[in-house]
């Protein structure tokens, strides 16, 4: 009864489960016995027919006193004994561990192996090998939890903590952050892959992915990021969209809404990505989402390097074209429009909130507009949102969408595409 624990995937798991189940069973047994006796007595000895029953005076029982003192004490000592034994085992890693460094930040996990290999939100270990994680946090308190391994440990800024486990079966296991750490705590997840030893060896020595990244200059990497995240709102040709253009941006003196000025340098750009509301340029609205936790430091440096190349003289590192699908069906054409017309910068497909509502499950969605009226995202609503974007702004969003010059045909294709985004 009461067996809700997940799969036992480490050699330690059955010990945790054994003691945990024992405590649960003892608790359930005594809860049922005590509450049962209470209910039984309440019914049997209730007041009947208005007459009071005289109850006998009982003056204590040495036998009972001893039983209900000694039995619980023995149970507690027994449970505490195993608790201490297991806790020590859990806190003292064996000598031959595979060590992995773990770095937590809002809201992601980074892993680094002894040979320098780095991974993000996912780490791989060989089966039957003791693994030790040395963990620290770059910002706030997090907690690293792998339920199937039955291990959990706080991850603390300015300090190293560790935990170890020995996986006994291959497979994919979930890792959670289990200490509330801010807005996206619930999405701070990672995957643990346990694989056979030879597969692990191949994996950890395969650095081709990182090598491909390293062959690109920072500016080229920044161009990729620009293409993915920035281009909807920041033009490269000086035209004004939602945010300031990147053309000749670096080194410029920007006038801010509060009347002060700010010089666009590396710090200004980094702050604008991580804390966009800090300095709003005159003539623009405070609508940019923060990319804190989404952009790594090297990615930020790449973007800065890219922005520097957009100076109007030097040849710009052109962002790679976004992949296009052969557009034969309305859905495919709509999908191309989604990236070409740059809906992509403000409307996610995966449910995350950017400047505008996500497109995930948008078709047919019902909700409230900023003016309190209801809307349903049908053909008419979507068409109108493209043609007159700020006439029906969804509650919780700023009226920030620029008008999108699109033909009726194109709008139809977009709608067909949106129907498929579920
Ligand atoms: Cu990190 Cu919750």
CSV table of N, CA and C in Angstrom, one decimal, residues 131-262:
chain,number,residue,atom,x,y,z
A,131,UNK,N,28.9,8.5,-9.8
A,131,UNK,CA,29.0,9.9,-10.4
A,131,UNK,C,29.0,10.9,-9.2
A,132,UNK,N,29.9,11.8,-9.3
A,132,UNK,CA,29.9,12.9,-8.2
A,132,UNK,C,29.7,14.2,-8.9
A,133,UNK,N,28.7,15.0,-8.4
A,133,UNK,CA,28.5,16.3,-9.0
A,133,UNK,C,29.0,17.3,-8.0
A,134,UNK,N,29.8,18.2,-8.5
A,134,UNK,CA,30.3,19.4,-7.7
A,134,UNK,C,29.5,20.6,-8.2
A,135,UNK,N,28.7,21.2,-7.3
A,135,UNK,CA,27.7,22.1,-7.8
A,135,UNK,C,27.9,23.5,-7.2
A,136,UNK,N,27.6,24.5,-8.0
A,136,UNK,CA,27.5,25.9,-7.4
A,136,UNK,C,26.5,26.7,-8.2
A,137,UNK,N,26.1,27.8,-7.7
A,137,UNK,CA,25.1,28.6,-8.4
A,137,UNK,C,25.8,30.0,-8.7
A,138,UNK,N,25.4,30.5,-9.9
A,138,UNK,CA,25.9,31.8,-10.3
A,138,UNK,C,25.0,32.9,-9.8
A,139,UNK,N,23.8,32.6,-9.3
A,139,UNK,CA,22.9,33.7,-8.8
A,139,UNK,C,22.3,33.4,-7.5
A,140,UNK,N,21.2,32.7,-7.5
A,140,UNK,CA,20.4,32.5,-6.2
A,140,UNK,C,20.5,31.0,-5.8
A,141,UNK,N,19.8,30.7,-4.7
A,141,UNK,CA,19.7,29.4,-4.3
A,141,UNK,C,18.9,28.5,-5.2
A,142,UNK,N,19.4,27.4,-5.6
A,142,UNK,CA,18.6,26.4,-6.4
A,142,UNK,C,18.8,25.0,-5.6
A,143,UNK,N,18.1,24.0,-6.1
A,143,UNK,CA,18.3,22.7,-5.6
A,143,UNK,C,18.2,21.7,-6.6
A,144,UNK,N,19.2,20.8,-6.7
A,144,UNK,CA,19.3,19.8,-7.7
A,144,UNK,C,18.7,18.5,-7.3
A,145,UNK,N,17.7,18.0,-8.1
A,145,UNK,CA,16.9,16.8,-7.6
A,145,UNK,C,16.8,15.8,-8.8
A,146,UNK,N,17.2,14.6,-8.6
A,146,UNK,CA,16.9,13.5,-9.5
A,146,UNK,C,16.1,12.5,-8.8
A,147,UNK,N,14.8,12.6,-9.0
A,147,UNK,CA,13.9,11.7,-8.2
A,147,UNK,C,14.3,10.2,-8.4
A,148,UNK,N,14.5,9.8,-9.6
A,148,UNK,CA,14.8,8.3,-9.8
A,148,UNK,C,16.1,7.9,-9.2
A,149,UNK,N,17.0,8.8,-8.9
A,149,UNK,CA,18.2,8.4,-8.2
A,149,UNK,C,18.1,8.6,-6.7
A,150,UNK,N,17.0,9.2,-6.3
A,150,UNK,CA,16.8,9.5,-4.9
A,150,UNK,C,17.9,10.4,-4.3
A,151,UNK,N,18.3,11.4,-5.1
A,151,UNK,CA,19.3,12.3,-4.5
A,151,UNK,C,18.8,13.7,-4.7
A,152,UNK,N,19.1,14.6,-3.8
A,152,UNK,CA,18.7,16.0,-3.8
A,152,UNK,C,19.7,16.8,-3.0
A,153,UNK,N,20.1,18.0,-3.5
A,153,UNK,CA,21.0,18.8,-2.8
A,153,UNK,C,20.9,20.2,-3.2
A,154,UNK,N,20.9,21.1,-2.2
A,154,UNK,CA,20.9,22.5,-2.5
A,154,UNK,C,22.1,23.0,-3.3
A,155,UNK,N,21.9,23.9,-4.1
A,155,UNK,CA,23.0,24.5,-4.9
A,155,UNK,C,23.1,26.0,-4.5
A,156,UNK,N,24.2,26.4,-4.0
A,156,UNK,CA,24.3,27.6,-3.2
A,156,UNK,C,25.3,28.6,-3.9
A,157,UNK,N,25.0,29.8,-4.1
A,157,UNK,CA,26.0,30.8,-4.7
A,157,UNK,C,27.1,30.9,-3.7
A,158,UNK,N,28.3,31.0,-4.3
A,158,UNK,CA,29.5,31.3,-3.5
A,158,UNK,C,30.0,30.1,-2.7
A,159,UNK,N,29.6,28.9,-3.1
A,159,UNK,CA,29.9,27.8,-2.3
A,159,UNK,C,29.8,26.5,-3.1
A,160,UNK,N,30.6,25.5,-2.9
A,160,UNK,CA,30.4,24.2,-3.6
A,160,UNK,C,29.7,23.2,-2.7
A,161,UNK,N,28.7,22.6,-3.3
A,161,UNK,CA,28.1,21.4,-2.6
A,161,UNK,C,28.2,20.3,-3.6
A,162,UNK,N,28.1,19.1,-3.0
A,162,UNK,CA,28.1,17.9,-3.9
A,162,UNK,C,27.1,16.9,-3.6
A,163,UNK,N,26.9,16.0,-4.6
A,163,UNK,CA,26.1,14.8,-4.3
A,163,UNK,C,26.6,13.7,-5.2
A,164,UNK,N,26.3,12.5,-4.8
A,164,UNK,CA,26.8,11.4,-5.7
A,164,UNK,C,25.7,10.3,-5.8
A,165,UNK,N,25.8,9.5,-6.9
A,165,UNK,CA,24.9,8.4,-7.0
A,165,UNK,C,25.5,7.4,-8.0
A,166,UNK,N,25.0,6.2,-8.0
A,166,UNK,CA,25.5,5.2,-8.9
A,166,UNK,C,24.3,4.6,-9.7
A,167,UNK,N,24.1,5.0,-11.0
A,167,UNK,CA,22.9,4.6,-11.7
A,167,UNK,C,23.1,3.1,-12.0
A,168,UNK,N,22.0,2.4,-11.9
A,168,UNK,CA,22.0,0.9,-12.2
A,168,UNK,C,21.3,0.5,-13.4
A,169,UNK,N,20.6,1.4,-14.1
A,169,UNK,CA,20.0,1.1,-15.4
A,169,UNK,C,20.1,2.3,-16.3
A,170,UNK,N,20.1,1.9,-17.6
A,170,UNK,CA,20.2,2.9,-18.6
A,170,UNK,C,18.8,3.6,-18.8
A,171,UNK,N,18.8,4.8,-19.4
A,171,UNK,CA,17.6,5.4,-19.6
A,171,UNK,C,17.7,6.9,-19.4
A,172,UNK,N,16.6,7.6,-19.7
A,172,UNK,CA,16.5,9.0,-19.5
A,172,UNK,C,15.8,9.4,-18.2
A,173,UNK,N,16.4,10.3,-17.4
A,173,UNK,CA,15.8,10.6,-16.1
A,173,UNK,C,15.6,12.1,-16.0
A,174,UNK,N,14.6,12.5,-15.3
A,174,UNK,CA,14.3,14.0,-15.1
A,174,UNK,C,15.1,14.6,-14.0
A,175,UNK,N,15.6,15.8,-14.2
A,175,UNK,CA,16.2,16.5,-13.2
A,175,UNK,C,15.4,17.8,-12.9
A,176,UNK,N,15.1,18.1,-11.7
A,176,UNK,CA,14.3,19.3,-11.4
A,176,UNK,C,15.1,20.2,-10.5
A,177,UNK,N,14.8,21.5,-10.6
A,177,UNK,CA,15.2,22.4,-9.6
A,177,UNK,C,14.1,22.4,-8.6
A,178,UNK,N,14.4,22.1,-7.3
A,178,UNK,CA,13.3,21.9,-6.4
A,178,UNK,C,13.4,22.9,-5.2
A,179,UNK,N,13.9,24.1,-5.6
A,179,UNK,CA,13.9,25.2,-4.6
A,179,UNK,C,13.4,26.4,-5.4
A,180,UNK,N,12.3,27.0,-4.9
A,180,UNK,CA,11.7,28.1,-5.7
A,180,UNK,C,12.8,29.3,-5.9
A,181,UNK,N,13.1,29.6,-7.1
A,181,UNK,CA,14.2,30.5,-7.4
A,181,UNK,C,13.8,31.6,-8.3
A,182,UNK,N,12.5,31.9,-8.5
A,182,UNK,CA,12.1,33.0,-9.3
A,182,UNK,C,11.1,32.6,-10.4
A,183,UNK,N,10.9,33.5,-11.3
A,183,UNK,CA,9.8,33.4,-12.2
A,183,UNK,C,9.7,32.1,-13.0
A,184,UNK,N,10.8,31.6,-13.5
A,184,UNK,CA,10.8,30.4,-14.4
A,184,UNK,C,11.3,29.2,-13.6
A,185,UNK,N,11.2,29.2,-12.3
A,185,UNK,CA,11.7,28.1,-11.5
A,185,UNK,C,11.1,26.7,-12.1
A,186,UNK,N,9.8,26.8,-12.5
A,186,UNK,CA,9.1,25.6,-12.9
A,186,UNK,C,9.7,25.0,-14.2
A,187,UNK,N,10.4,25.8,-15.0
A,187,UNK,CA,10.9,25.3,-16.2
A,187,UNK,C,12.4,25.0,-16.1
A,188,UNK,N,12.9,25.1,-14.9
A,188,UNK,CA,14.4,24.9,-14.7
A,188,UNK,C,14.6,23.4,-14.6
A,189,UNK,N,14.6,22.7,-15.7
A,189,UNK,CA,14.7,21.3,-15.8
A,189,UNK,C,16.0,20.8,-16.5
A,190,UNK,N,16.3,19.6,-16.4
A,190,UNK,CA,17.4,19.0,-17.2
A,190,UNK,C,17.1,17.5,-17.4
A,191,UNK,N,17.9,16.9,-18.3
A,191,UNK,CA,17.8,15.5,-18.5
A,191,UNK,C,19.1,14.8,-18.1
A,192,UNK,N,18.9,13.7,-17.5
A,192,UNK,CA,20.1,12.8,-17.2
A,192,UNK,C,19.9,11.6,-18.1
A,193,UNK,N,21.0,11.4,-18.9
A,193,UNK,CA,21.0,10.2,-19.8
A,193,UNK,C,22.0,9.2,-19.2
A,194,UNK,N,21.5,8.0,-18.9
A,194,UNK,CA,22.4,6.9,-18.4
A,194,UNK,C,22.6,6.0,-19.6
A,195,UNK,N,23.9,5.8,-20.0
A,195,UNK,CA,24.1,5.0,-21.2
A,195,UNK,C,25.2,3.9,-20.9
A,196,UNK,N,25.3,2.9,-21.7
A,196,UNK,CA,26.4,1.9,-21.5
A,196,UNK,C,27.8,2.6,-21.6
A,197,UNK,N,28.8,2.0,-20.9
A,197,UNK,CA,30.1,2.6,-20.8
A,197,UNK,C,30.7,3.0,-22.1
A,198,UNK,N,30.7,2.1,-23.1
A,198,UNK,CA,31.4,2.5,-24.3
A,198,UNK,C,30.7,3.6,-25.0
A,199,UNK,N,29.4,3.6,-24.9
A,199,UNK,CA,28.6,4.8,-25.6
A,199,UNK,C,29.0,6.1,-24.9
A,200,UNK,N,29.1,6.0,-23.6
A,200,UNK,CA,29.5,7.2,-22.8
A,200,UNK,C,30.9,7.7,-23.3
A,201,UNK,N,31.8,6.8,-23.5
A,201,UNK,CA,33.2,7.1,-23.9
A,201,UNK,C,33.2,7.9,-25.2
A,202,UNK,N,32.4,7.3,-26.1
A,202,UNK,CA,32.3,7.9,-27.5
A,202,UNK,C,31.7,9.3,-27.3
A,203,UNK,N,30.6,9.4,-26.5
A,203,UNK,CA,29.9,10.7,-26.4
A,203,UNK,C,30.8,11.8,-25.8
A,204,UNK,N,31.5,11.4,-24.7
A,204,UNK,CA,32.3,12.4,-24.0
A,204,UNK,C,33.5,12.9,-24.8
A,205,UNK,N,34.0,12.0,-25.7
A,205,UNK,CA,35.1,12.4,-26.5
A,205,UNK,C,34.7,13.1,-27.8
A,206,UNK,N,33.5,13.1,-28.1
A,206,UNK,CA,33.0,13.7,-29.3
A,206,UNK,C,32.8,15.2,-29.0
A,207,UNK,N,33.7,16.0,-29.6
A,207,UNK,CA,33.6,17.5,-29.3
A,207,UNK,C,33.2,18.2,-30.6
A,208,UNK,N,32.6,17.5,-31.6
A,208,UNK,CA,32.4,18.1,-32.9
A,208,UNK,C,31.4,19.3,-32.8
A,209,UNK,N,30.4,19.1,-31.9
A,209,UNK,CA,29.4,20.2,-31.8
A,209,UNK,C,30.0,21.5,-31.3
A,210,UNK,N,30.9,21.3,-30.3
A,210,UNK,CA,31.5,22.5,-29.8
A,210,UNK,C,32.5,23.1,-30.8
A,211,UNK,N,33.2,22.1,-31.5
A,211,UNK,CA,34.2,22.6,-32.5
A,211,UNK,C,33.5,23.4,-33.6
A,212,UNK,N,32.3,23.0,-34.0
A,212,UNK,CA,31.6,23.7,-35.0
A,212,UNK,C,31.3,25.1,-34.6
A,213,UNK,N,31.0,25.2,-33.3
A,213,UNK,CA,30.7,26.5,-32.7
A,213,UNK,C,31.9,27.4,-32.6
A,214,UNK,N,33.0,26.7,-32.3
A,214,UNK,CA,34.3,27.5,-32.1
A,214,UNK,C,34.8,28.0,-33.4
A,215,UNK,N,34.5,27.3,-34.5
A,215,UNK,CA,35.0,27.8,-35.8
A,215,UNK,C,34.3,29.1,-36.2
A,216,UNK,N,33.2,29.4,-35.7
A,216,UNK,CA,32.5,30.7,-36.0
A,216,UNK,C,33.1,31.8,-35.1
A,217,UNK,N,33.3,32.9,-35.8
A,217,UNK,CA,33.7,34.1,-35.0
A,217,UNK,C,32.6,34.5,-34.1
A,218,UNK,N,32.9,35.3,-33.0
A,218,UNK,CA,31.9,35.7,-32.1
A,218,UNK,C,30.8,36.5,-32.9
A,219,UNK,N,31.2,37.3,-33.9
A,219,UNK,CA,30.2,38.1,-34.6
A,219,UNK,C,29.3,37.2,-35.4
A,220,UNK,N,29.9,36.1,-36.0
A,220,UNK,CA,29.0,35.2,-36.7
A,220,UNK,C,28.0,34.5,-35.8
A,221,UNK,N,28.5,34.1,-34.6
A,221,UNK,CA,27.6,33.5,-33.7
A,221,UNK,C,26.5,34.5,-33.3
A,222,UNK,N,26.9,35.8,-33.1
A,222,UNK,CA,26.0,36.8,-32.8
A,222,UNK,C,25.0,37.0,-33.9
A,223,UNK,N,25.4,36.9,-35.1
A,223,UNK,CA,24.5,37.0,-36.3
A,223,UNK,C,23.4,36.0,-36.2
A,224,UNK,N,23.8,34.8,-35.8
A,224,UNK,CA,22.8,33.7,-35.6
A,224,UNK,C,21.7,34.1,-34.6
A,225,UNK,N,22.2,34.6,-33.5
A,225,UNK,CA,21.3,35.0,-32.4
A,225,UNK,C,20.4,36.1,-32.8
A,226,UNK,N,21.0,37.1,-33.5
A,226,UNK,CA,20.2,38.2,-34.0
A,226,UNK,C,19.1,37.7,-34.9
A,227,UNK,N,19.4,36.8,-35.8
A,227,UNK,CA,18.4,36.2,-36.6
A,227,UNK,C,17.3,35.5,-35.9
A,228,UNK,N,17.7,34.9,-34.8
A,228,UNK,CA,16.7,34.1,-34.0
A,228,UNK,C,15.9,35.0,-33.1
A,229,UNK,N,16.5,36.0,-32.5
A,229,UNK,CA,15.8,36.7,-31.4
A,229,UNK,C,15.5,38.1,-31.6
A,230,UNK,N,16.4,38.8,-32.4
A,230,UNK,CA,16.3,40.3,-32.4
A,230,UNK,C,15.7,41.0,-33.6
A,231,UNK,N,15.7,40.2,-34.7
A,231,UNK,CA,15.5,41.0,-36.0
A,231,UNK,C,14.1,41.5,-36.2
A,232,UNK,N,13.1,41.0,-35.5
A,232,UNK,CA,11.8,41.5,-35.6
A,232,UNK,C,11.7,42.9,-35.1
A,233,UNK,N,12.4,43.2,-34.1
A,233,UNK,CA,12.3,44.5,-33.4
A,233,UNK,C,13.4,45.5,-33.7
A,234,UNK,N,14.6,44.9,-34.1
A,234,UNK,CA,15.7,45.8,-34.3
A,234,UNK,C,16.2,45.6,-35.7
A,235,UNK,N,16.1,46.7,-36.6
A,235,UNK,CA,16.5,46.6,-37.9
A,235,UNK,C,18.0,46.8,-38.1
A,236,UNK,N,18.5,46.4,-39.2
A,236,UNK,CA,20.0,46.7,-39.5
A,236,UNK,C,20.2,47.8,-40.4
A,237,UNK,N,19.1,48.4,-40.9
A,237,UNK,CA,19.2,49.4,-42.0
A,237,UNK,C,18.8,50.8,-41.5
A,238,UNK,N,18.6,51.0,-40.2
A,238,UNK,CA,18.3,52.3,-39.7
A,238,UNK,C,16.8,52.5,-39.6
A,239,UNK,N,16.0,51.6,-40.1
A,239,UNK,CA,14.5,51.8,-40.0
A,239,UNK,C,14.0,51.5,-38.6
A,240,UNK,N,13.0,52.2,-38.2
A,240,UNK,CA,12.5,52.1,-36.9
A,240,UNK,C,11.4,51.0,-36.8
A,241,UNK,N,11.6,50.0,-36.0
A,241,UNK,CA,10.6,49.0,-35.8
A,241,UNK,C,10.1,49.2,-34.4
A,242,UNK,N,10.2,48.1,-33.6
A,242,UNK,CA,9.7,48.2,-32.2
A,242,UNK,C,10.8,48.8,-31.3
A,243,UNK,N,12.0,48.4,-31.6
A,243,UNK,CA,13.2,48.9,-30.8
A,243,UNK,C,14.1,49.7,-31.7
A,244,UNK,N,15.1,50.3,-31.2
A,244,UNK,CA,16.1,51.1,-31.9
A,244,UNK,C,16.8,50.2,-33.0
A,245,UNK,N,17.1,50.8,-34.1
A,245,UNK,CA,17.9,50.0,-35.1
A,245,UNK,C,19.3,49.8,-34.7
A,246,UNK,N,19.9,48.7,-35.2
A,246,UNK,CA,21.3,48.4,-34.8
A,246,UNK,C,22.3,49.1,-35.7
A,247,UNK,N,21.8,49.8,-36.7
A,247,UNK,CA,22.7,50.5,-37.6
A,247,UNK,C,23.4,51.6,-36.9
A,248,UNK,N,24.7,51.6,-36.9
A,248,UNK,CA,25.6,52.6,-36.2
A,248,UNK,C,25.2,52.8,-34.8
A,249,UNK,N,24.7,51.7,-34.2
A,249,UNK,CA,24.3,51.8,-32.8
A,249,UNK,C,25.4,51.9,-31.8
A,250,UNK,N,26.5,51.1,-32.1
A,250,UNK,CA,27.5,51.0,-31.1
A,250,UNK,C,28.3,52.4,-31.1
A,251,UNK,N,28.5,52.9,-29.9
A,251,UNK,CA,29.2,54.1,-29.7
A,251,UNK,C,28.3,55.4,-29.7
A,252,UNK,N,27.0,55.1,-30.1
A,252,UNK,CA,26.1,56.3,-30.2
A,252,UNK,C,25.7,56.8,-28.8
A,253,UNK,N,25.3,58.0,-28.8
A,253,UNK,CA,24.8,58.6,-27.5
A,253,UNK,C,23.3,58.6,-27.6
A,254,UNK,N,22.6,57.8,-26.8
A,254,UNK,CA,21.2,57.6,-26.9
A,254,UNK,C,20.5,58.6,-25.9
A,255,UNK,N,19.4,59.2,-26.3
A,255,UNK,CA,18.6,60.0,-25.4
A,255,UNK,C,17.6,59.1,-24.8
A,256,UNK,N,17.5,59.1,-23.5
A,256,UNK,CA,16.5,58.2,-22.8
A,256,UNK,C,15.2,58.9,-22.4
A,257,UNK,N,14.2,58.1,-22.1
A,257,UNK,CA,12.9,58.7,-21.8
A,257,UNK,C,13.0,59.6,-20.5
A,258,UNK,N,13.9,59.3,-19.6
A,258,UNK,CA,13.9,60.1,-18.4
A,258,UNK,C,14.8,61.4,-18.6
A,259,UNK,N,15.1,61.7,-19.9
A,259,UNK,CA,15.8,63.0,-20.2
A,259,UNK,C,17.3,62.8,-20.1
A,260,UNK,N,17.9,61.8,-19.5
A,260,UNK,CA,19.3,61.6,-19.5
A,260,UNK,C,19.8,61.0,-20.8
A,261,UNK,N,21.1,60.8,-20.9
A,261,UNK,CA,21.7,60.2,-22.1
A,261,UNK,C,22.5,59.0,-21.6
A,262,UNK,N,22.7,58.1,-22.6
A,262,UNK,CA,23.6,56.9,-22.3
A,262,UNK,C,24.4,56.6,-23.5
